[in-house]
């Protein structure tokens, strides 16, 4: 089993990575913690495949278990579902010495994490991520949140899990669309922090090739995220590099009302577009955008998305722009991100020219 330790003073935790860990979740928790009750939150898709495996493993280890399964999809990251979880957990008479488990993708992880952070002022929680995105990104680092009508992830907290159990065999049941969605974040890690990871992806031709080395890939990504989070847990500086491609990805998501493209697809295109712009600014090395484009084509990620004529509103630029600056993440080279500050209006003009 591959193990990483996230070192945050007083809130250290392990990330365990191996195939078929779900059926060992009971013993892995019992070796480390002693709750009497465990409240599992999952969604209906994940529950149908993995709910009973995890529940049985926890019961076999002597825990009293309650599982709540929610409707899959982003709309579940809501105040209503948060409130429903509070009621279900309180009806189970949980105390602060008990435990909450998030079993699922980033939606379940974010919602359950916020519930665990706030119920009884904080209950220990364990992440058991089952999508590639959740395994390499959202289950590590403690960002938990729900969406409100004003926008995505606007109500949340930093609340670190006590343990992350990553069963890479669970990825086998993902559709190609969701698998490659998560792969966009893997490509991102290669671009911002690890040229060898990027080379490894260049040498893989399809999902099967990726699956053969998935444990190493997930480990490498979690290790990159671990280092960034240890240095900047609360997102005041370095953690921004994890948002490479996300500013323009956000423009895509908003432009299509969060429906047509998944987050990973939007970020994939965002990484490509920002690289074209970075090259034109002479900050990024020529040829970087082409390499990214080849990678996106190979893994069925979009590299040519039509955007609305005017994107300045989405970038937060009103007509009477006061000349304020924006920090954008660019690449010094493949494997090294840099943060570049520039006037927002200048950036908006460059993006506008590129998409017209
Ligand atoms: P998701 O949780 O909606 O999962 C995608 C789909 O895959 C769902 O239909 C789910 O039921 C299904 N699924 C999950 N695991 C499966 C499996 N093993 N087999 C078959 N089907 C499975 O989406 P996601 O992409 O995992 O997460 C997206 C969310 O993550 C967004 O809300 C985003 O804001 C959040 N996020 C959070 C962070 C963070 O740092 N907290 C980082 C990135 C994204
Ligand atoms: N996914 C970005 C972050 O955790 O900061």
mmCIF file of C-alpha atoms and ligand atoms in Angstrom:
data_model
loop_
_atom_site.group_PDB
_atom_site.id
_atom_site.type_symbol
_atom_site.label_atom_id
_atom_site.label_comp_id
_atom_site.label_asym_id
_atom_site.label_seq_id
_atom_site.Cartn_x
_atom_site.Cartn_y
_atom_site.Cartn_z
ATOM 1 C CA UNK A 1 0.000 0.000 0.000
ATOM 2 C CA UNK A 2 1.292 3.467 -0.888
ATOM 3 C CA UNK A 3 1.008 5.947 1.984
ATOM 4 C CA UNK A 4 1.401 9.708 2.185
ATOM 5 C CA UNK A 5 1.210 11.808 5.331
ATOM 6 C CA UNK A 6 -0.160 15.324 5.188
ATOM 7 C CA UNK A 7 1.719 17.289 7.834
ATOM 8 C CA UNK A 8 -0.421 20.082 9.215
ATOM 9 C CA UNK A 9 0.374 20.878 12.833
ATOM 10 C CA UNK A 10 -2.102 19.054 15.081
ATOM 11 C CA UNK A 11 -4.132 17.832 12.064
ATOM 12 C CA UNK A 12 -1.797 15.347 10.370
ATOM 13 C CA UNK A 13 -3.462 12.630 8.310
ATOM 14 C CA UNK A 14 -2.631 9.713 6.086
ATOM 15 C CA UNK A 15 -3.597 9.118 2.475
ATOM 16 C CA UNK A 16 -3.695 5.383 1.733
ATOM 17 C CA UNK A 17 -3.594 4.275 -1.909
ATOM 18 C CA UNK A 18 -4.122 0.735 -3.176
ATOM 19 C CA UNK A 19 -6.523 -1.380 -5.198
ATOM 20 C CA UNK A 20 -9.388 -3.022 -3.299
ATOM 21 C CA UNK A 21 -9.123 -0.953 -0.113
ATOM 22 C CA UNK A 22 -12.897 -0.452 0.152
ATOM 23 C CA UNK A 23 -13.428 -3.898 1.645
ATOM 24 C CA UNK A 24 -10.719 -3.146 4.209
ATOM 25 C CA UNK A 25 -12.101 0.257 5.249
ATOM 26 C CA UNK A 26 -13.318 -1.095 8.621
ATOM 27 C CA UNK A 27 -9.941 -2.417 9.675
ATOM 28 C CA UNK A 28 -8.072 0.632 8.337
ATOM 29 C CA UNK A 29 -10.257 2.881 10.482
ATOM 30 C CA UNK A 30 -10.176 0.624 13.536
ATOM 31 C CA UNK A 31 -6.350 0.564 13.485
ATOM 32 C CA UNK A 32 -6.345 4.333 13.866
ATOM 33 C CA UNK A 33 -9.547 5.544 15.535
ATOM 34 C CA UNK A 34 -12.211 4.332 17.955
ATOM 35 C CA UNK A 35 -15.601 5.814 17.094
ATOM 36 C CA UNK A 36 -18.629 3.761 18.090
ATOM 37 C CA UNK A 37 -20.937 5.066 15.334
ATOM 38 C CA UNK A 38 -20.103 5.788 11.719
ATOM 39 C CA UNK A 39 -22.400 7.820 9.465
ATOM 40 C CA UNK A 40 -21.737 7.190 5.750
ATOM 41 C CA UNK A 41 -22.869 9.648 3.095
ATOM 42 C CA UNK A 42 -22.858 8.501 -0.519
ATOM 43 C CA UNK A 43 -24.863 8.911 -3.727
ATOM 44 C CA UNK A 44 -27.202 6.423 -5.401
ATOM 45 C CA UNK A 45 -24.749 5.432 -8.182
ATOM 46 C CA UNK A 46 -21.914 4.770 -5.763
ATOM 47 C CA UNK A 47 -24.225 3.140 -3.239
ATOM 48 C CA UNK A 48 -25.446 0.641 -5.818
ATOM 49 C CA UNK A 49 -21.892 -0.555 -6.492
ATOM 50 C CA UNK A 50 -19.938 0.027 -3.277
ATOM 51 C CA UNK A 51 -22.376 0.850 -0.446
ATOM 52 C CA UNK A 52 -22.674 -2.642 0.967
ATOM 53 C CA UNK A 53 -18.934 -3.425 0.621
ATOM 54 C CA UNK A 54 -18.043 -0.469 2.848
ATOM 55 C CA UNK A 55 -20.963 -0.941 5.242
ATOM 56 C CA UNK A 56 -20.172 -4.636 5.774
ATOM 57 C CA UNK A 57 -16.489 -3.938 6.300
ATOM 58 C CA UNK A 58 -17.300 -1.327 8.978
ATOM 59 C CA UNK A 59 -19.831 -3.594 10.701
ATOM 60 C CA UNK A 60 -17.354 -6.485 10.692
ATOM 61 C CA UNK A 61 -14.964 -4.203 12.565
ATOM 62 C CA UNK A 62 -17.595 -3.632 15.233
ATOM 63 C CA UNK A 63 -18.920 -0.180 14.303
ATOM 64 C CA UNK A 64 -22.583 0.800 14.393
ATOM 65 C CA UNK A 65 -23.295 2.105 10.878
ATOM 66 C CA UNK A 66 -25.918 4.285 9.208
ATOM 67 C CA UNK A 67 -25.748 5.014 5.473
ATOM 68 C CA UNK A 68 -27.555 7.859 3.735
ATOM 69 C CA UNK A 69 -27.636 7.884 -0.066
ATOM 70 C CA UNK A 70 -28.339 11.078 -2.012
ATOM 71 C CA UNK A 71 -29.241 11.878 -5.612
ATOM 72 C CA UNK A 72 -26.076 12.018 -7.776
ATOM 73 C CA UNK A 73 -25.068 15.354 -9.285
ATOM 74 C CA UNK A 74 -23.944 18.883 -8.501
ATOM 75 C CA UNK A 75 -27.452 19.955 -7.409
ATOM 76 C CA UNK A 76 -26.970 17.797 -4.308
ATOM 77 C CA UNK A 77 -24.305 20.198 -3.003
ATOM 78 C CA UNK A 78 -27.092 22.337 -1.551
ATOM 79 C CA UNK A 79 -28.323 23.853 1.706
ATOM 80 C CA UNK A 80 -31.361 21.547 1.563
ATOM 81 C CA UNK A 81 -29.241 18.397 1.414
ATOM 82 C CA UNK A 82 -26.903 19.745 4.101
ATOM 83 C CA UNK A 83 -29.881 20.298 6.361
ATOM 84 C CA UNK A 84 -31.199 16.802 5.552
ATOM 85 C CA UNK A 85 -27.827 15.306 6.544
ATOM 86 C CA UNK A 86 -27.840 17.208 9.861
ATOM 87 C CA UNK A 87 -31.268 15.733 10.659
ATOM 88 C CA UNK A 88 -30.270 12.194 9.681
ATOM 89 C CA UNK A 89 -27.033 12.345 11.676
ATOM 90 C CA UNK A 90 -28.773 13.787 14.746
ATOM 91 C CA UNK A 91 -31.480 11.121 14.494
ATOM 92 C CA UNK A 92 -28.589 8.608 14.680
ATOM 93 C CA UNK A 93 -27.592 10.317 17.990
ATOM 94 C CA UNK A 94 -24.046 11.013 16.857
ATOM 95 C CA UNK A 95 -21.511 12.595 19.189
ATOM 96 C CA UNK A 96 -18.205 14.286 18.529
ATOM 97 C CA UNK A 97 -16.384 11.043 19.254
ATOM 98 C CA UNK A 98 -18.158 9.350 16.350
ATOM 99 C CA UNK A 99 -17.215 9.597 12.668
ATOM 100 C CA UNK A 100 -18.572 10.655 9.279
ATOM 101 C CA UNK A 101 -17.486 9.054 5.994
ATOM 102 C CA UNK A 102 -17.815 10.617 2.543
ATOM 103 C CA UNK A 103 -18.028 7.762 0.030
ATOM 104 C CA UNK A 104 -18.209 9.117 -3.529
ATOM 105 C CA UNK A 105 -16.987 11.814 -5.877
ATOM 106 C CA UNK A 106 -16.263 15.458 -5.176
ATOM 107 C CA UNK A 107 -19.923 16.342 -4.725
ATOM 108 C CA UNK A 108 -20.328 13.925 -1.826
ATOM 109 C CA UNK A 109 -16.901 14.810 -0.416
ATOM 110 C CA UNK A 110 -17.530 18.563 -0.415
ATOM 111 C CA UNK A 111 -21.055 18.347 1.033
ATOM 112 C CA UNK A 112 -20.230 15.716 3.652
ATOM 113 C CA UNK A 113 -17.078 17.542 4.664
ATOM 114 C CA UNK A 114 -19.050 20.716 5.338
ATOM 115 C CA UNK A 115 -21.608 18.750 7.312
ATOM 116 C CA UNK A 116 -18.822 17.129 9.377
ATOM 117 C CA UNK A 117 -17.126 20.506 9.902
ATOM 118 C CA UNK A 118 -20.226 22.118 11.308
ATOM 119 C CA UNK A 119 -22.358 19.455 13.029
ATOM 120 C CA UNK A 120 -21.711 19.618 16.790
ATOM 121 C CA UNK A 121 -18.890 22.078 15.904
ATOM 122 C CA UNK A 122 -16.960 19.345 14.148
ATOM 123 C CA UNK A 123 -17.034 15.553 13.855
ATOM 124 C CA UNK A 124 -14.015 13.571 12.599
ATOM 125 C CA UNK A 125 -14.429 12.633 8.974
ATOM 126 C CA UNK A 126 -12.855 10.245 6.515
ATOM 127 C CA UNK A 127 -12.774 10.688 2.765
ATOM 128 C CA UNK A 128 -13.256 7.599 0.575
ATOM 129 C CA UNK A 129 -13.107 9.162 -2.916
ATOM 130 C CA UNK A 130 -14.402 7.099 -5.853
ATOM 131 C CA UNK A 131 -13.870 9.368 -8.892
ATOM 132 C CA UNK A 132 -10.461 10.206 -10.357
ATOM 133 C CA UNK A 133 -11.076 13.898 -9.676
ATOM 134 C CA UNK A 134 -11.865 13.192 -6.030
ATOM 135 C CA UNK A 135 -8.891 10.826 -5.639
ATOM 136 C CA UNK A 136 -6.318 13.272 -7.015
ATOM 137 C CA UNK A 137 -7.831 16.549 -5.897
ATOM 138 C CA UNK A 138 -10.969 17.151 -3.853
ATOM 139 C CA UNK A 139 -10.474 14.558 -1.089
ATOM 140 C CA UNK A 140 -7.115 16.065 -0.102
ATOM 141 C CA UNK A 141 -6.579 19.526 1.307
ATOM 142 C CA UNK A 142 -9.697 20.198 3.341
ATOM 143 C CA UNK A 143 -11.741 22.469 1.082
ATOM 144 C CA UNK A 144 -15.396 21.621 1.777
ATOM 145 C CA UNK A 145 -18.378 23.530 0.423
ATOM 146 C CA UNK A 146 -21.871 23.724 -0.970
ATOM 147 C CA UNK A 147 -23.313 25.821 -3.785
ATOM 148 C CA UNK A 148 -25.872 28.599 -3.230
ATOM 149 C CA UNK A 149 -27.967 30.414 -5.801
ATOM 150 C CA UNK A 150 -25.339 33.186 -6.026
ATOM 151 C CA UNK A 151 -22.659 30.738 -7.136
ATOM 152 C CA UNK A 152 -20.681 27.528 -6.748
ATOM 153 C CA UNK A 153 -18.758 26.702 -3.565
ATOM 154 C CA UNK A 154 -19.677 30.021 -1.934
ATOM 155 C CA UNK A 155 -20.454 28.529 1.510
ATOM 156 C CA UNK A 156 -17.709 26.369 2.897
ATOM 157 C CA UNK A 157 -14.811 25.815 5.251
ATOM 158 C CA UNK A 158 -11.309 24.459 5.497
ATOM 159 C CA UNK A 159 -11.771 21.183 7.378
ATOM 160 C CA UNK A 160 -9.174 18.467 6.964
ATOM 161 C CA UNK A 161 -10.171 14.800 6.968
ATOM 162 C CA UNK A 162 -8.661 12.413 9.523
ATOM 163 C CA UNK A 163 -7.857 9.866 6.820
ATOM 164 C CA UNK A 164 -8.189 9.454 3.049
ATOM 165 C CA UNK A 165 -8.727 5.904 1.772
ATOM 166 C CA UNK A 166 -8.146 5.671 -1.983
ATOM 167 C CA UNK A 167 -9.213 2.444 -3.678
ATOM 168 C CA UNK A 168 -8.007 2.855 -7.251
ATOM 169 C CA UNK A 169 -9.946 -0.251 -8.358
ATOM 170 C CA UNK A 170 -13.133 1.775 -7.806
ATOM 171 C CA UNK A 171 -12.174 3.847 -10.862
ATOM 172 C CA UNK A 172 -12.890 0.857 -13.109
ATOM 173 C CA UNK A 173 -16.641 1.466 -12.901
ATOM 174 C CA UNK A 174 -16.433 5.124 -14.008
ATOM 175 C CA UNK A 175 -17.734 6.055 -17.453
ATOM 176 C CA UNK A 176 -15.074 7.311 -19.874
ATOM 177 C CA UNK A 177 -16.529 10.807 -19.615
ATOM 178 C CA UNK A 178 -16.073 10.965 -15.828
ATOM 179 C CA UNK A 179 -12.700 9.207 -15.953
ATOM 180 C CA UNK A 180 -11.253 11.646 -18.502
ATOM 181 C CA UNK A 181 -12.848 14.555 -16.662
ATOM 182 C CA UNK A 182 -10.632 13.647 -13.695
ATOM 183 C CA UNK A 183 -7.679 13.111 -16.009
ATOM 184 C CA UNK A 184 -7.776 16.828 -16.844
ATOM 185 C CA UNK A 185 -6.711 17.513 -13.238
ATOM 186 C CA UNK A 186 -3.952 14.891 -13.563
ATOM 187 C CA UNK A 187 -2.670 16.669 -16.685
ATOM 188 C CA UNK A 188 -2.796 19.895 -14.681
ATOM 189 C CA UNK A 189 -0.515 18.450 -11.976
ATOM 190 C CA UNK A 190 1.998 17.429 -14.641
ATOM 191 C CA UNK A 191 1.937 20.891 -16.152
ATOM 192 C CA UNK A 192 2.259 22.844 -12.902
ATOM 193 C CA UNK A 193 4.626 20.661 -10.933
ATOM 194 C CA UNK A 194 5.981 17.496 -12.540
ATOM 195 C CA UNK A 195 7.325 17.206 -16.087
ATOM 196 C CA UNK A 196 7.911 13.469 -15.560
ATOM 197 C CA UNK A 197 4.211 12.982 -14.874
ATOM 198 C CA UNK A 198 3.423 14.915 -18.060
ATOM 199 C CA UNK A 199 5.873 12.706 -20.011
ATOM 200 C CA UNK A 200 4.264 9.603 -18.556
ATOM 201 C CA UNK A 201 0.868 10.804 -19.802
ATOM 202 C CA UNK A 202 2.395 11.530 -23.211
ATOM 203 C CA UNK A 203 3.499 7.900 -23.334
ATOM 204 C CA UNK A 204 0.019 6.577 -22.500
ATOM 205 C CA UNK A 205 -2.274 6.186 -25.508
ATOM 206 C CA UNK A 206 -5.611 5.382 -23.911
ATOM 207 C CA UNK A 207 -7.508 4.715 -20.671
ATOM 208 C CA UNK A 208 -6.111 1.207 -20.475
ATOM 209 C CA UNK A 209 -2.519 2.498 -20.466
ATOM 210 C CA UNK A 210 -3.404 5.004 -17.746
ATOM 211 C CA UNK A 211 -5.109 2.306 -15.662
ATOM 212 C CA UNK A 212 -1.965 0.180 -15.718
ATOM 213 C CA UNK A 213 -0.053 2.858 -13.785
ATOM 214 C CA UNK A 214 -2.960 4.491 -11.979
ATOM 215 C CA UNK A 215 -1.656 3.863 -8.433
ATOM 216 C CA UNK A 216 1.582 5.711 -9.238
ATOM 217 C CA UNK A 217 -0.312 8.508 -10.964
ATOM 218 C CA UNK A 218 -2.726 9.022 -8.055
ATOM 219 C CA UNK A 219 0.184 8.898 -5.589
ATOM 220 C CA UNK A 220 2.140 11.520 -7.550
ATOM 221 C CA UNK A 221 -0.839 13.871 -7.766
ATOM 222 C CA UNK A 222 -1.706 13.526 -4.072
ATOM 223 C CA UNK A 223 1.927 14.138 -3.201
ATOM 224 C CA UNK A 224 1.958 17.365 -5.214
ATOM 225 C CA UNK A 225 -1.273 18.502 -3.589
ATOM 226 C CA UNK A 226 0.064 17.510 -0.143
ATOM 227 C CA UNK A 227 3.133 19.721 -0.583
ATOM 228 C CA UNK A 228 1.092 22.687 -1.796
ATOM 229 C CA UNK A 229 -1.464 22.361 1.031
ATOM 230 C CA UNK A 230 1.252 21.998 3.677
ATOM 231 C CA UNK A 231 2.752 25.269 2.478
ATOM 232 C CA UNK A 232 -0.481 27.223 1.937
ATOM 233 C CA UNK A 233 -3.441 25.499 3.574
ATOM 234 C CA UNK A 234 -5.704 28.534 3.487
ATOM 235 C CA UNK A 235 -5.143 29.496 -0.139
ATOM 236 C CA UNK A 236 -3.388 32.812 0.304
ATOM 237 C CA UNK A 237 -0.535 32.257 -2.158
ATOM 238 C CA UNK A 238 1.030 29.089 -3.570
ATOM 239 C CA UNK A 239 -2.229 27.070 -3.535
ATOM 240 C CA UNK A 240 -3.350 29.288 -6.396
ATOM 241 C CA UNK A 241 -1.190 27.235 -8.779
ATOM 242 C CA UNK A 242 -3.738 24.421 -8.405
ATOM 243 C CA UNK A 243 -6.064 26.725 -10.305
ATOM 244 C CA UNK A 244 -4.073 26.586 -13.555
ATOM 245 C CA UNK A 245 -6.646 26.728 -16.368
ATOM 246 C CA UNK A 246 -9.458 27.335 -13.896
ATOM 247 C CA UNK A 247 -10.073 31.055 -14.542
ATOM 248 C CA UNK A 248 -10.926 30.373 -18.174
ATOM 249 C CA UNK A 249 -12.469 27.020 -17.268
ATOM 250 C CA UNK A 250 -14.853 28.968 -15.078
ATOM 251 C CA UNK A 251 -15.737 31.178 -18.049
ATOM 252 C CA UNK A 252 -16.618 28.037 -20.029
ATOM 253 C CA UNK A 253 -18.707 26.541 -17.202
ATOM 254 C CA UNK A 254 -20.635 29.771 -16.693
ATOM 255 C CA UNK A 255 -21.052 30.337 -20.418
ATOM 256 C CA UNK A 256 -22.713 26.934 -20.716
ATOM 257 C CA UNK A 257 -24.641 27.263 -17.448
ATOM 258 C CA UNK A 258 -22.671 24.410 -15.830
ATOM 259 C CA UNK A 259 -24.481 21.930 -18.096
ATOM 260 C CA UNK A 260 -22.737 21.142 -21.370
ATOM 261 C CA UNK A 261 -19.187 20.640 -20.108
ATOM 262 C CA UNK A 262 -17.941 18.943 -16.945
ATOM 263 C CA UNK A 263 -15.541 20.840 -14.680
ATOM 264 C CA UNK A 264 -12.583 18.818 -15.972
ATOM 265 C CA UNK A 265 -13.510 19.431 -19.597
ATOM 266 C CA UNK A 266 -13.807 23.161 -18.949
ATOM 267 C CA UNK A 267 -10.458 23.237 -17.136
ATOM 268 C CA UNK A 268 -8.848 21.247 -19.960
ATOM 269 C CA UNK A 269 -9.850 23.888 -22.478
ATOM 270 C CA UNK A 270 -8.922 26.619 -19.972
ATOM 271 C CA UNK A 271 -5.381 25.225 -19.702
ATOM 272 C CA UNK A 272 -5.021 25.191 -23.463
ATOM 273 C CA UNK A 273 -6.388 28.703 -23.957
ATOM 274 C CA UNK A 274 -4.294 30.260 -21.183
ATOM 275 C CA UNK A 275 -1.222 28.590 -22.675
ATOM 276 C CA UNK A 276 -1.895 30.132 -26.088
ATOM 277 C CA UNK A 277 -2.190 33.504 -24.336
ATOM 278 C CA UNK A 278 0.897 32.834 -22.186
ATOM 279 C CA UNK A 279 2.901 32.142 -25.329
ATOM 280 C CA UNK A 280 1.655 35.336 -26.991
ATOM 281 C CA UNK A 281 2.727 37.252 -23.863
ATOM 282 C CA UNK A 282 6.198 35.688 -24.298
ATOM 283 C CA UNK A 283 5.965 34.325 -20.774
ATOM 284 C CA UNK A 284 5.436 30.710 -21.788
ATOM 285 C CA UNK A 285 7.678 28.659 -24.059
ATOM 286 C CA UNK A 286 6.500 28.295 -27.651
ATOM 287 C CA UNK A 287 5.060 24.868 -28.366
ATOM 288 C CA UNK A 288 3.563 24.341 -24.895
ATOM 289 C CA UNK A 289 -0.012 24.929 -26.058
ATOM 290 C CA UNK A 290 0.487 22.475 -28.948
ATOM 291 C CA UNK A 291 1.679 19.781 -26.538
ATOM 292 C CA UNK A 292 -1.369 20.373 -24.339
ATOM 293 C CA UNK A 293 -3.653 20.244 -27.377
ATOM 294 C CA UNK A 294 -2.266 16.842 -28.435
ATOM 295 C CA UNK A 295 -2.846 15.529 -24.936
ATOM 296 C CA UNK A 296 -6.450 16.791 -24.848
ATOM 297 C CA UNK A 297 -7.212 15.268 -28.256
ATOM 298 C CA UNK A 298 -5.811 11.908 -27.155
ATOM 299 C CA UNK A 299 -7.927 11.765 -24.015
ATOM 300 C CA UNK A 300 -11.155 12.998 -25.516
ATOM 301 C CA UNK A 301 -11.023 16.381 -23.779
ATOM 302 C CA UNK A 302 -12.215 19.533 -25.583
ATOM 303 C CA UNK A 303 -9.696 21.856 -27.235
ATOM 304 C CA UNK A 304 -12.078 23.992 -29.231
ATOM 305 C CA UNK A 305 -15.025 25.444 -27.351
ATOM 306 C CA UNK A 306 -17.121 28.277 -28.718
ATOM 307 C CA UNK A 307 -17.567 31.045 -26.154
ATOM 308 C CA UNK A 308 -20.031 33.911 -26.042
ATOM 309 C CA UNK A 309 -18.962 37.146 -27.673
ATOM 310 C CA UNK A 310 -18.417 39.066 -24.449
ATOM 311 C CA UNK A 311 -16.579 37.384 -21.616
ATOM 312 C CA UNK A 312 -15.619 40.449 -19.563
ATOM 313 C CA UNK A 313 -18.560 40.090 -17.138
ATOM 314 C CA UNK A 314 -17.575 36.548 -16.268
ATOM 315 C CA UNK A 315 -14.024 37.695 -15.626
ATOM 316 C CA UNK A 316 -15.361 40.206 -13.111
ATOM 317 C CA UNK A 317 -14.660 43.239 -15.244
ATOM 318 C CA UNK A 318 -17.356 45.881 -15.449
ATOM 319 C CA UNK A 319 -17.528 48.539 -18.137
ATOM 320 C CA UNK A 320 -15.879 51.189 -15.957
ATOM 321 C CA UNK A 321 -12.905 49.027 -15.144
ATOM 322 C CA UNK A 322 -10.712 50.654 -12.479
ATOM 323 C CA UNK A 323 -7.581 49.038 -13.801
ATOM 324 C CA UNK A 324 -7.277 46.495 -10.992
ATOM 325 C CA UNK A 325 -5.013 43.515 -11.448
ATOM 326 C CA UNK A 326 -5.577 39.811 -11.811
ATOM 327 C CA UNK A 327 -3.220 36.994 -10.819
ATOM 328 C CA UNK A 328 -3.066 34.360 -13.506
ATOM 329 C CA UNK A 329 -1.269 31.051 -13.338
ATOM 330 C CA UNK A 330 1.129 30.423 -16.236
ATOM 331 C CA UNK A 331 3.949 27.965 -16.834
ATOM 332 C CA UNK A 332 7.602 28.881 -16.675
ATOM 333 C CA UNK A 333 8.037 25.507 -18.405
ATOM 334 C CA UNK A 334 6.145 22.229 -18.363
ATOM 335 C CA UNK A 335 6.409 21.123 -14.732
ATOM 336 C CA UNK A 336 6.719 24.581 -13.177
ATOM 337 C CA UNK A 337 3.876 27.014 -12.597
ATOM 338 C CA UNK A 338 4.336 30.711 -11.986
ATOM 339 C CA UNK A 339 1.894 33.351 -10.778
ATOM 340 C CA UNK A 340 1.756 36.343 -13.118
ATOM 341 C CA UNK A 341 0.080 39.608 -12.106
ATOM 342 C CA UNK A 342 -1.342 41.810 -14.828
ATOM 343 C CA UNK A 343 -4.098 44.421 -15.324
ATOM 344 C CA UNK A 344 -7.457 42.684 -15.524
ATOM 345 C CA UNK A 345 -8.533 44.759 -18.523
ATOM 346 C CA UNK A 346 -5.393 43.785 -20.458
ATOM 347 C CA UNK A 347 -6.003 40.116 -19.654
ATOM 348 C CA UNK A 348 -9.660 40.369 -20.675
ATOM 349 C CA UNK A 349 -8.638 41.965 -23.985
ATOM 350 C CA UNK A 350 -6.191 39.169 -24.721
ATOM 351 C CA UNK A 351 -8.771 36.486 -23.951
ATOM 352 C CA UNK A 352 -11.393 38.310 -25.988
ATOM 353 C CA UNK A 353 -9.089 38.502 -29.024
ATOM 354 C CA UNK A 354 -8.290 34.807 -28.730
ATOM 355 C CA UNK A 355 -11.869 33.603 -28.633
ATOM 356 C CA UNK A 356 -13.190 35.847 -31.398
HETATM 357 P P1 LIG B 1 -19.420 13.755 -8.793
HETATM 358 O O1 LIG B 1 -19.182 13.625 -7.346
HETATM 359 O O2 LIG B 1 -20.691 14.373 -9.243
HETATM 360 O O3 LIG B 1 -19.254 12.330 -9.465
HETATM 361 C C1 LIG B 1 -19.449 12.196 -10.852
HETATM 362 C C2 LIG B 1 -20.389 11.046 -11.168
HETATM 363 O O4 LIG B 1 -19.690 9.828 -10.993
HETATM 364 C C3 LIG B 1 -21.621 10.963 -10.277
HETATM 365 O O5 LIG B 1 -22.725 10.633 -11.069
HETATM 366 C C4 LIG B 1 -21.313 9.808 -9.335
HETATM 367 O O6 LIG B 1 -22.457 9.156 -8.877
HETATM 368 C C5 LIG B 1 -20.479 8.923 -10.217
HETATM 369 N N1 LIG B 1 -19.531 8.038 -9.537
HETATM 370 C C6 LIG B 1 -18.696 8.364 -8.519
HETATM 371 N N2 LIG B 1 -17.857 7.350 -8.276
HETATM 372 C C7 LIG B 1 -18.172 6.356 -9.136
HETATM 373 C C8 LIG B 1 -17.620 5.077 -9.392
HETATM 374 N N3 LIG B 1 -16.538 4.635 -8.744
HETATM 375 N N4 LIG B 1 -18.206 4.322 -10.356
HETATM 376 C C9 LIG B 1 -19.264 4.795 -11.070
HETATM 377 N N5 LIG B 1 -19.796 6.009 -10.898
HETATM 378 C C10 LIG B 1 -19.237 6.794 -9.941
HETATM 379 O O7 LIG B 1 -18.266 14.609 -9.501
HETATM 380 P P2 LIG B 1 -16.701 14.773 -9.259
HETATM 381 O O8 LIG B 1 -16.163 15.143 -10.569
HETATM 382 O O9 LIG B 1 -16.119 13.655 -8.519
HETATM 383 O O10 LIG B 1 -16.632 16.050 -8.306
HETATM 384 C C11 LIG B 1 -17.066 17.316 -8.715
HETATM 385 C C12 LIG B 1 -17.213 18.199 -7.507
HETATM 386 O O11 LIG B 1 -15.950 18.301 -6.860
HETATM 387 C C13 LIG B 1 -17.664 19.612 -7.831
HETATM 388 O O12 LIG B 1 -18.709 19.962 -6.976
HETATM 389 C C14 LIG B 1 -16.430 20.466 -7.512
HETATM 390 O O13 LIG B 1 -16.777 21.755 -7.062
HETATM 391 C C15 LIG B 1 -15.776 19.655 -6.446
HETATM 392 N N6 LIG B 1 -14.323 19.883 -6.295
HETATM 393 C C16 LIG B 1 -13.853 20.128 -5.064
HETATM 394 C C17 LIG B 1 -12.506 20.323 -4.873
HETATM 395 C C18 LIG B 1 -11.971 20.534 -3.483
HETATM 396 O O14 LIG B 1 -10.773 20.822 -3.337
HETATM 397 N N7 LIG B 1 -12.795 20.378 -2.474
HETATM 398 C C19 LIG B 1 -11.618 20.255 -5.963
HETATM 399 C C20 LIG B 1 -12.140 19.988 -7.230
HETATM 400 C C21 LIG B 1 -13.507 19.810 -7.393
HETATM 401 N N1 LIG B 2 -8.799 22.247 -6.000
HETATM 402 C C1 LIG B 2 -8.095 23.424 -5.633
HETATM 403 C C2 LIG B 2 -7.666 23.472 -4.227
HETATM 404 O O1 LIG B 2 -7.827 22.523 -3.494
HETATM 405 O O2 LIG B 2 -7.169 24.484 -3.801
#
